[in-house]
PDB file of C-alpha atoms in Angstrom:
ATOM      1  CA  GLU A 698      94.360  90.578  94.005  1.00 75.00           C
ATOM      2  CA  PRO A 699      97.872  88.795  93.290  1.00 78.00           C
ATOM      3  CA  GLU A 700     100.660  90.816  94.146  1.00 88.00           C
ATOM      4  CA  VAL A 701     104.441  91.197  93.043  1.00 93.00           C
ATOM      5  CA  THR A 702     106.404  90.772  96.502  1.00 94.00           C
ATOM      6  CA  GLN A 703     109.482  92.160  96.866  1.00 95.00           C
ATOM      7  CA  THR A 704     112.143  91.391 100.037  1.00 94.00           C
ATOM      8  CA  PRO A 705     113.600  93.013 101.713  1.00 93.00           C
ATOM      9  CA  SER A 706     111.815  96.210 102.199  1.00 93.00           C
ATOM     10  CA  HIS A 707     114.923  97.962 103.221  1.00 95.00           C
ATOM     11  CA  GLN A 708     118.507  96.956 102.933  1.00 97.00           C
ATOM     12  CA  VAL A 709     121.654  98.122 104.022  1.00 97.00           C
ATOM     13  CA  THR A 710     124.856  97.764 102.500  1.00 97.00           C
ATOM     14  CA  GLN A 711     128.443  98.555 102.673  1.00 97.00           C
ATOM     15  CA  MET A 712     129.892 100.112  99.523  1.00 97.00           C
ATOM     16  CA  GLY A 713     131.841  97.435  97.371  1.00 97.00           C
ATOM     17  CA  GLN A 714     129.577  94.499  98.740  1.00 97.00           C
ATOM     18  CA  GLU A 715     127.308  92.727  96.571  1.00 97.00           C
ATOM     19  CA  VAL A 716     123.799  93.106  96.904  1.00 97.00           C
ATOM     20  CA  ILE A 717     120.763  90.778  95.560  1.00 97.00           C
ATOM     21  CA  LEU A 718     117.190  92.161  95.712  1.00 97.00           C
ATOM     22  CA  ARG A 719     114.461  89.670  95.485  1.00 96.00           C
ATOM     23  CA  CYS A 720     111.071  89.693  93.760  1.00 97.00           C
ATOM     24  CA  VAL A 721     108.382  87.070  93.452  1.00 96.00           C
ATOM     25  CA  PRO A 722     106.209  88.389  90.294  1.00 94.00           C
ATOM     26  CA  ILE A 723     103.047  87.140  89.675  1.00 91.00           C
ATOM     27  CA  SER A 724     102.396  83.509  89.088  1.00 88.00           C
ATOM     28  CA  ASN A 725     101.538  83.522  85.534  1.00 85.00           C
ATOM     29  CA  HIS A 726     103.172  86.490  84.338  1.00 88.00           C
ATOM     30  CA  LEU A 727     105.761  86.026  81.435  1.00 86.00           C
ATOM     31  CA  TYR A 728     107.695  89.170  81.454  1.00 88.00           C
ATOM     32  CA  PHE A 729     109.589  90.962  84.104  1.00 92.00           C
ATOM     33  CA  TYR A 730     111.032  94.101  84.956  1.00 93.00           C
ATOM     34  CA  TRP A 731     113.369  96.444  87.615  1.00 96.00           C
ATOM     35  CA  TYR A 732     113.107 100.221  87.476  1.00 96.00           C
ATOM     36  CA  ARG A 733     114.574 102.189  90.277  1.00 96.00           C
ATOM     37  CA  GLN A 734     114.090 105.678  91.969  1.00 92.00           C
ATOM     38  CA  ILE A 735     116.914 107.609  93.336  1.00 93.00           C
ATOM     39  CA  LEU A 736     115.650 109.833  96.090  1.00 88.00           C
ATOM     40  CA  GLY A 737     114.299 112.852  94.559  1.00 84.00           C
ATOM     41  CA  GLN A 738     114.640 111.664  91.250  1.00 87.00           C
ATOM     42  CA  LYS A 739     112.081 110.079  88.433  1.00 88.00           C
ATOM     43  CA  VAL A 740     111.344 106.601  88.459  1.00 92.00           C
ATOM     44  CA  GLU A 741     114.162 104.566  85.743  1.00 93.00           C
ATOM     45  CA  PHE A 742     113.977 101.781  83.651  1.00 92.00           C
ATOM     46  CA  LEU A 743     116.885  99.167  84.350  1.00 95.00           C
ATOM     47  CA  VAL A 744     116.012  96.175  82.398  1.00 93.00           C
ATOM     48  CA  SER A 745     113.108  93.785  81.182  1.00 90.00           C
ATOM     49  CA  PHE A 746     113.358  90.178  81.227  1.00 91.00           C
ATOM     50  CA  TYR A 747     111.581  87.551  79.193  1.00 87.00           C
ATOM     51  CA  ASN A 748     112.142  83.559  78.232  1.00 86.00           C
ATOM     52  CA  ASN A 749     115.326  83.463  80.738  1.00 89.00           C
ATOM     53  CA  GLU A 750     117.049  86.186  78.888  1.00 91.00           C
ATOM     54  CA  ILE A 751     117.360  90.138  79.094  1.00 92.00           C
ATOM     55  CA  SER A 752     114.888  91.996  76.384  1.00 87.00           C
ATOM     56  CA  GLU A 753     115.909  95.433  76.931  1.00 87.00           C
ATOM     57  CA  LYS A 754     118.053  97.222  79.200  1.00 90.00           C
ATOM     58  CA  SER A 755     118.836 101.017  79.793  1.00 91.00           C
ATOM     59  CA  GLU A 756     121.947 102.712  79.693  1.00 92.00           C
ATOM     60  CA  ILE A 757     122.117 102.110  83.752  1.00 94.00           C
ATOM     61  CA  PHE A 758     122.300  98.568  83.651  1.00 96.00           C
ATOM     62  CA  ASP A 759     125.785  98.631  82.986  1.00 95.00           C
ATOM     63  CA  ASP A 760     127.756  95.237  83.907  1.00 95.00           C
ATOM     64  CA  GLN A 761     127.765  95.278  87.628  1.00 96.00           C
ATOM     65  CA  PHE A 762     124.067  94.750  87.365  1.00 97.00           C
ATOM     66  CA  SER A 763     122.609  91.361  86.461  1.00 97.00           C
ATOM     67  CA  VAL A 764     119.113  89.640  86.708  1.00 97.00           C
ATOM     68  CA  GLU A 765     118.263  86.152  87.212  1.00 95.00           C
ATOM     69  CA  ARG A 766     115.249  83.806  87.424  1.00 92.00           C
ATOM     70  CA  PRO A 767     116.556  81.144  89.389  1.00 86.00           C
ATOM     71  CA  ASP A 768     113.947  78.637  90.063  1.00 85.00           C
ATOM     72  CA  GLY A 769     110.780  79.631  88.052  1.00 80.00           C
ATOM     73  CA  SER A 770     109.233  81.896  90.975  1.00 87.00           C
ATOM     74  CA  ASN A 771     112.013  84.091  91.946  1.00 93.00           C
ATOM     75  CA  PHE A 772     113.446  87.184  90.111  1.00 96.00           C
ATOM     76  CA  THR A 773     116.574  88.831  91.115  1.00 97.00           C
ATOM     77  CA  LEU A 774     118.745  91.580  90.580  1.00 98.00           C
ATOM     78  CA  LYS A 775     122.220  91.355  91.702  1.00 97.00           C
ATOM     79  CA  ILE A 776     124.416  94.466  92.051  1.00 97.00           C
ATOM     80  CA  ARG A 777     128.450  93.027  92.266  1.00 96.00           C
ATOM     81  CA  SER A 778     129.957  95.907  93.814  1.00 95.00           C
ATOM     82  CA  THR A 779     127.570  98.377  95.367  1.00 97.00           C
ATOM     83  CA  LYS A 780     128.598 102.399  94.654  1.00 97.00           C
ATOM     84  CA  LEU A 781     127.181 105.253  97.250  1.00 97.00           C
ATOM     85  CA  GLU A 782     124.952 106.418  94.065  1.00 96.00           C
ATOM     86  CA  ASP A 783     123.392 103.145  94.046  1.00 97.00           C
ATOM     87  CA  SER A 784     121.112 103.788  96.831  1.00 97.00           C
ATOM     88  CA  ALA A 785     117.522 104.313  95.752  1.00 96.00           C
ATOM     89  CA  MET A 786     114.063 102.390  95.883  1.00 94.00           C
ATOM     90  CA  TYR A 787     114.242  99.301  93.484  1.00 97.00           C
ATOM     91  CA  PHE A 788     110.897  98.387  91.928  1.00 96.00           C
ATOM     92  CA  CYS A 789     110.206  95.088  90.321  1.00 96.00           C
ATOM     93  CA  ALA A 790     106.996  94.337  88.427  1.00 92.00           C
ATOM     94  CA  SER A 791     105.680  91.614  86.091  1.00 90.00           C
ATOM     95  CA  SER A 792     103.167  91.527  83.037  1.00 85.00           C
ATOM     96  CA  GLU A 793     101.057  88.621  81.760  1.00 79.00           C
ATOM     97  CA  ARG A 794     102.294  88.925  78.087  1.00 69.00           C
ATOM     98  CA  GLN A 795     103.853  91.606  75.988  1.00 62.00           C
ATOM     99  CA  PRO A 796     102.911  94.588  76.895  1.00 57.00           C
ATOM    100  CA  TYR A 797     100.964  95.780  73.856  1.00 56.00           C
ATOM    101  CA  PRO A 798      98.923  97.974  74.673  1.00 53.00           C
ATOM    102  CA  MET A 799     101.477  98.825  76.830  1.00 52.00           C
ATOM    103  CA  GLY A 800     101.181  98.675  80.727  1.00 52.00           C
ATOM    104  CA  TYR A 801      98.647  96.069  80.213  1.00 61.00           C
ATOM    105  CA  GLY A 802      98.552  93.761  83.200  1.00 60.00           C
ATOM    106  CA  TYR A 803     101.767  95.515  84.471  1.00 79.00           C
ATOM    107  CA  THR A 804     101.986  95.006  88.253  1.00 86.00           C
ATOM    108  CA  PHE A 805     104.901  96.759  90.564  1.00 90.00           C
ATOM    109  CA  GLY A 806     105.697  95.535  93.691  1.00 92.00           C
ATOM    110  CA  SER A 807     105.939  97.757  96.565  1.00 90.00           C
ATOM    111  CA  GLY A 808     109.933  98.251  96.215  1.00 93.00           C
ATOM    112  CA  THR A 809     113.157  97.564  98.262  1.00 96.00           C
ATOM    113  CA  ARG A 810     115.179 100.489  99.515  1.00 95.00           C
ATOM    114  CA  LEU A 811     118.542  99.991  99.232  1.00 97.00           C
ATOM    115  CA  THR A 812     120.900 102.187 101.047  1.00 97.00           C
ATOM    116  CA  VAL A 813     124.544 101.969 100.616  1.00 97.00           C
ATOM    117  CA  VAL A 814     126.822 103.358 103.206  1.00 97.00           C
TER     118      VAL A 814
ATOM    119  CA  ALA B 549     112.944 110.027  72.574  1.00 71.00           C
ATOM    120  CA  GLN B 550     109.966 110.289  75.015  1.00 78.00           C
ATOM    121  CA  SER B 551     110.079 112.313  78.061  1.00 88.00           C
ATOM    122  CA  VAL B 552     107.308 113.149  80.773  1.00 93.00           C
ATOM    123  CA  THR B 553     106.795 116.346  82.739  1.00 95.00           C
ATOM    124  CA  GLN B 554     104.531 116.760  85.771  1.00 96.00           C
ATOM    125  CA  LEU B 555     104.204 120.460  86.205  1.00 93.00           C
ATOM    126  CA  ASP B 556     103.618 120.392  89.816  1.00 95.00           C
ATOM    127  CA  SER B 557     105.809 118.714  92.292  1.00 95.00           C
ATOM    128  CA  HIS B 558     102.931 119.353  95.153  1.00 97.00           C
ATOM    129  CA  VAL B 559      99.296 119.670  94.819  1.00 98.00           C
ATOM    130  CA  SER B 560      97.164 120.913  97.983  1.00 98.00           C
ATOM    131  CA  VAL B 561      93.370 120.613  97.454  1.00 98.00           C
ATOM    132  CA  SER B 562      90.375 120.534 100.189  1.00 98.00           C
ATOM    133  CA  GLU B 563      88.512 117.455 100.543  1.00 97.00           C
ATOM    134  CA  GLY B 564      85.405 117.569  98.167  1.00 97.00           C
ATOM    135  CA  THR B 565      87.064 120.015  95.927  1.00 98.00           C
ATOM    136  CA  PRO B 566      88.356 119.276  92.151  1.00 98.00           C
ATOM    137  CA  VAL B 567      91.254 117.652  91.796  1.00 98.00           C
ATOM    138  CA  LEU B 568      93.753 118.534  88.655  1.00 98.00           C
ATOM    139  CA  LEU B 569      97.239 117.076  88.246  1.00 98.00           C
ATOM    140  CA  ARG B 570      99.099 118.637  85.022  1.00 98.00           C
ATOM    141  CA  CYS B 571     101.122 116.394  82.508  1.00 97.00           C
ATOM    142  CA  ASN B 572     102.962 117.132  79.246  1.00 96.00           C
ATOM    143  CA  TYR B 573     104.516 114.396  77.181  1.00 93.00           C
ATOM    144  CA  SER B 574     106.911 114.441  74.316  1.00 89.00           C
ATOM    145  CA  SER B 575     106.856 111.289  72.076  1.00 78.00           C
ATOM    146  CA  SER B 576     107.779 110.851  68.195  1.00 69.00           C
ATOM    147  CA  TYR B 577     105.084 108.891  67.287  1.00 69.00           C
ATOM    148  CA  SER B 578     101.951 107.585  69.063  1.00 72.00           C
ATOM    149  CA  PRO B 579     102.106 106.931  72.513  1.00 79.00           C
ATOM    150  CA  SER B 580     100.282 105.234  75.268  1.00 83.00           C
ATOM    151  CA  LEU B 581     100.206 107.266  77.983  1.00 88.00           C
ATOM    152  CA  PHE B 582      98.991 106.014  81.954  1.00 90.00           C
ATOM    153  CA  TRP B 583      98.816 107.298  85.392  1.00 94.00           C
ATOM    154  CA  TYR B 584     100.096 105.612  88.182  1.00 94.00           C
ATOM    155  CA  VAL B 585      99.477 106.119  92.334  1.00 94.00           C
ATOM    156  CA  GLN B 586     101.644 105.135  94.643  1.00 90.00           C
ATOM    157  CA  HIS B 587     100.491 105.288  98.484  1.00 89.00           C
ATOM    158  CA  PRO B 588     103.088 105.035 101.130  1.00 83.00           C
ATOM    159  CA  ASN B 589     104.594 101.776 101.340  1.00 74.00           C
ATOM    160  CA  LYS B 590     102.884 100.423  98.697  1.00 78.00           C
ATOM    161  CA  GLY B 591     103.494  99.410  95.115  1.00 79.00           C
ATOM    162  CA  LEU B 592     102.750 101.743  92.077  1.00 86.00           C
ATOM    163  CA  GLN B 593      99.084 100.988  91.267  1.00 89.00           C
ATOM    164  CA  LEU B 594      97.806 101.807  87.554  1.00 88.00           C
ATOM    165  CA  LEU B 595      94.966 104.494  87.534  1.00 93.00           C
ATOM    166  CA  LEU B 596      94.261 104.524  84.205  1.00 91.00           C
ATOM    167  CA  LYS B 597      95.747 104.062  80.703  1.00 87.00           C
ATOM    168  CA  TYR B 598      95.243 105.588  77.304  1.00 87.00           C
ATOM    169  CA  THR B 599      96.148 103.259  74.182  1.00 78.00           C
ATOM    170  CA  SER B 600      94.772 105.160  71.216  1.00 72.00           C
ATOM    171  CA  ALA B 601      90.998 104.529  71.708  1.00 73.00           C
ATOM    172  CA  ALA B 602      88.697 107.122  73.433  1.00 83.00           C
ATOM    173  CA  THR B 603      90.677 110.285  74.274  1.00 88.00           C
ATOM    174  CA  LEU B 604      89.135 110.584  77.588  1.00 94.00           C
ATOM    175  CA  VAL B 605      89.957 107.846  79.717  1.00 93.00           C
ATOM    176  CA  LYS B 606      87.991 106.798  83.217  1.00 94.00           C
ATOM    177  CA  GLY B 607      90.065 104.912  85.812  1.00 93.00           C
ATOM    178  CA  ILE B 608      89.471 104.080  89.092  1.00 93.00           C
ATOM    179  CA  ASN B 609      88.496 105.682  92.113  1.00 94.00           C
ATOM    180  CA  GLY B 610      86.398 108.434  89.937  1.00 96.00           C
ATOM    181  CA  PHE B 611      89.806 109.665  88.532  1.00 97.00           C
ATOM    182  CA  GLU B 612      89.822 110.441  84.232  1.00 97.00           C
ATOM    183  CA  ALA B 613      92.462 111.820  81.813  1.00 97.00           C
ATOM    184  CA  GLU B 614      91.818 113.310  78.914  1.00 95.00           C
ATOM    185  CA  PHE B 615      94.448 112.566  75.887  1.00 93.00           C
ATOM    186  CA  LYS B 616      94.885 116.033  73.945  1.00 93.00           C
ATOM    187  CA  LYS B 617      97.318 115.678  70.895  1.00 89.00           C
ATOM    188  CA  SER B 618      97.138 119.182  70.006  1.00 90.00           C
ATOM    189  CA  GLU B 619      98.692 120.087  73.605  1.00 93.00           C
ATOM    190  CA  THR B 620     100.446 117.225  74.154  1.00 93.00           C
ATOM    191  CA  SER B 621      98.940 116.893  77.503  1.00 95.00           C
ATOM    192  CA  PHE B 622      97.416 114.233  79.597  1.00 96.00           C
ATOM    193  CA  HIS B 623      95.940 115.912  82.714  1.00 97.00           C
ATOM    194  CA  LEU B 624      94.379 113.785  85.439  1.00 98.00           C
ATOM    195  CA  THR B 625      90.965 115.032  87.106  1.00 98.00           C
ATOM    196  CA  LYS B 626      88.820 113.977  89.946  1.00 98.00           C
ATOM    197  CA  PRO B 627      85.481 116.251  90.429  1.00 97.00           C
ATOM    198  CA  SER B 628      85.646 115.443  94.306  1.00 97.00           C
ATOM    199  CA  ALA B 629      88.931 114.318  96.381  1.00 98.00           C
ATOM    200  CA  HIS B 630      88.516 112.413  99.224  1.00 97.00           C
ATOM    201  CA  MET B 631      91.425 112.214 102.206  1.00 97.00           C
ATOM    202  CA  SER B 632      92.320 108.519 100.859  1.00 96.00           C
ATOM    203  CA  ASP B 633      93.289 110.223  97.367  1.00 97.00           C
ATOM    204  CA  ALA B 634      96.488 111.752  99.257  1.00 97.00           C
ATOM    205  CA  ALA B 635      99.362 110.231  97.554  1.00 96.00           C
ATOM    206  CA  GLU B 636     102.326 110.361  94.940  1.00 95.00           C
ATOM    207  CA  TYR B 637     101.064 110.252  91.043  1.00 97.00           C
ATOM    208  CA  PHE B 638     103.026 109.471  88.331  1.00 96.00           C
ATOM    209  CA  CYS B 639     102.299 110.041  84.493  1.00 96.00           C
ATOM    210  CA  VAL B 640     103.966 107.632  82.330  1.00 91.00           C
ATOM    211  CA  VAL B 641     104.884 107.158  78.659  1.00 87.00           C
ATOM    212  CA  SER B 642     105.491 104.348  76.346  1.00 79.00           C
ATOM    213  CA  ASP B 643     106.196 105.012  72.955  1.00 67.00           C
ATOM    214  CA  LEU B 644     106.431 101.409  70.481  1.00 58.00           C
ATOM    215  CA  LEU B 645     107.982 103.234  67.987  1.00 52.00           C
ATOM    216  CA  ASN B 646     111.234 103.668  69.829  1.00 50.00           C
ATOM    217  CA  ASN B 647     111.116 100.953  71.970  1.00 52.00           C
ATOM    218  CA  ALA B 648     110.259  97.219  71.943  1.00 51.00           C
ATOM    219  CA  GLY B 649     107.180  98.060  73.734  1.00 52.00           C
ATOM    220  CA  ASN B 650     108.749  97.007  77.568  1.00 64.00           C
ATOM    221  CA  MET B 651     110.287 100.595  78.678  1.00 77.00           C
ATOM    222  CA  LEU B 652     107.844 102.944  80.697  1.00 84.00           C
ATOM    223  CA  THR B 653     109.284 106.475  80.932  1.00 87.00           C
ATOM    224  CA  PHE B 654     108.065 108.386  84.250  1.00 92.00           C
ATOM    225  CA  GLY B 655     107.097 112.068  85.145  1.00 95.00           C
ATOM    226  CA  GLY B 656     108.729 113.140  88.427  1.00 94.00           C
ATOM    227  CA  GLY B 657     105.679 113.101  90.515  1.00 95.00           C
ATOM    228  CA  THR B 658     103.086 115.112  91.905  1.00 97.00           C
ATOM    229  CA  ARG B 659     102.244 114.785  95.815  1.00 96.00           C
ATOM    230  CA  LEU B 660      98.884 115.280  96.284  1.00 97.00           C
ATOM    231  CA  MET B 661      97.759 116.604  99.676  1.00 97.00           C
ATOM    232  CA  VAL B 662      94.271 116.503 101.012  1.00 97.00           C
ATOM    233  CA  LYS B 663      93.064 118.820 103.650  1.00 97.00           C
ATOM    234  CA  PRO B 664      90.047 118.301 105.644  1.00 95.00           C
TER     235      PRO B 664
END
């Protein structure tokens, strides 16, 4: 069964450093997402991406965050200057088409645990 | 705005006994509702979804959920728990009226433990 692959599974970075989280969505999927889960809190939507641009983003997704699909296969989340409160599990997801009915073909990766020290 | 409340952060059952994971939602219009499961070190896997068709929804691994609009509930059940059901379960809502349909709102999760 096709999978969304995220690397690395765990990343430790120093506060103020830039970090890039990588995701390889399912090859025929067209919509891409990032969610995060701070330890002990709910999974939160960050951003959705379609046709090489952001289609929707949450309040969390401020100027410190950016997403890119640089080569047609990878989908990356960049945090420019990490803060302690960015420590979380970050989930990538992709879907084959506009997810209506919602969730159709929505496949999540296993996550990257980011620890900012 | 949409929101989801999972009433129990932890549920413990014995193998072979029924499972009930409770979920209440708040949505302005006609929501789509989902249950996802996360096993340790695995991604979020879709168990089942409700999208305005039949109110009783059957999912994978013997799970089912019933959409009750009058109670704004979408509880997840299984007649007989198996050891492999031990995982974290998330109730999720999406309300097309309030967004483009791209955003999922998650509940806080319920950790299901299954005793032998």
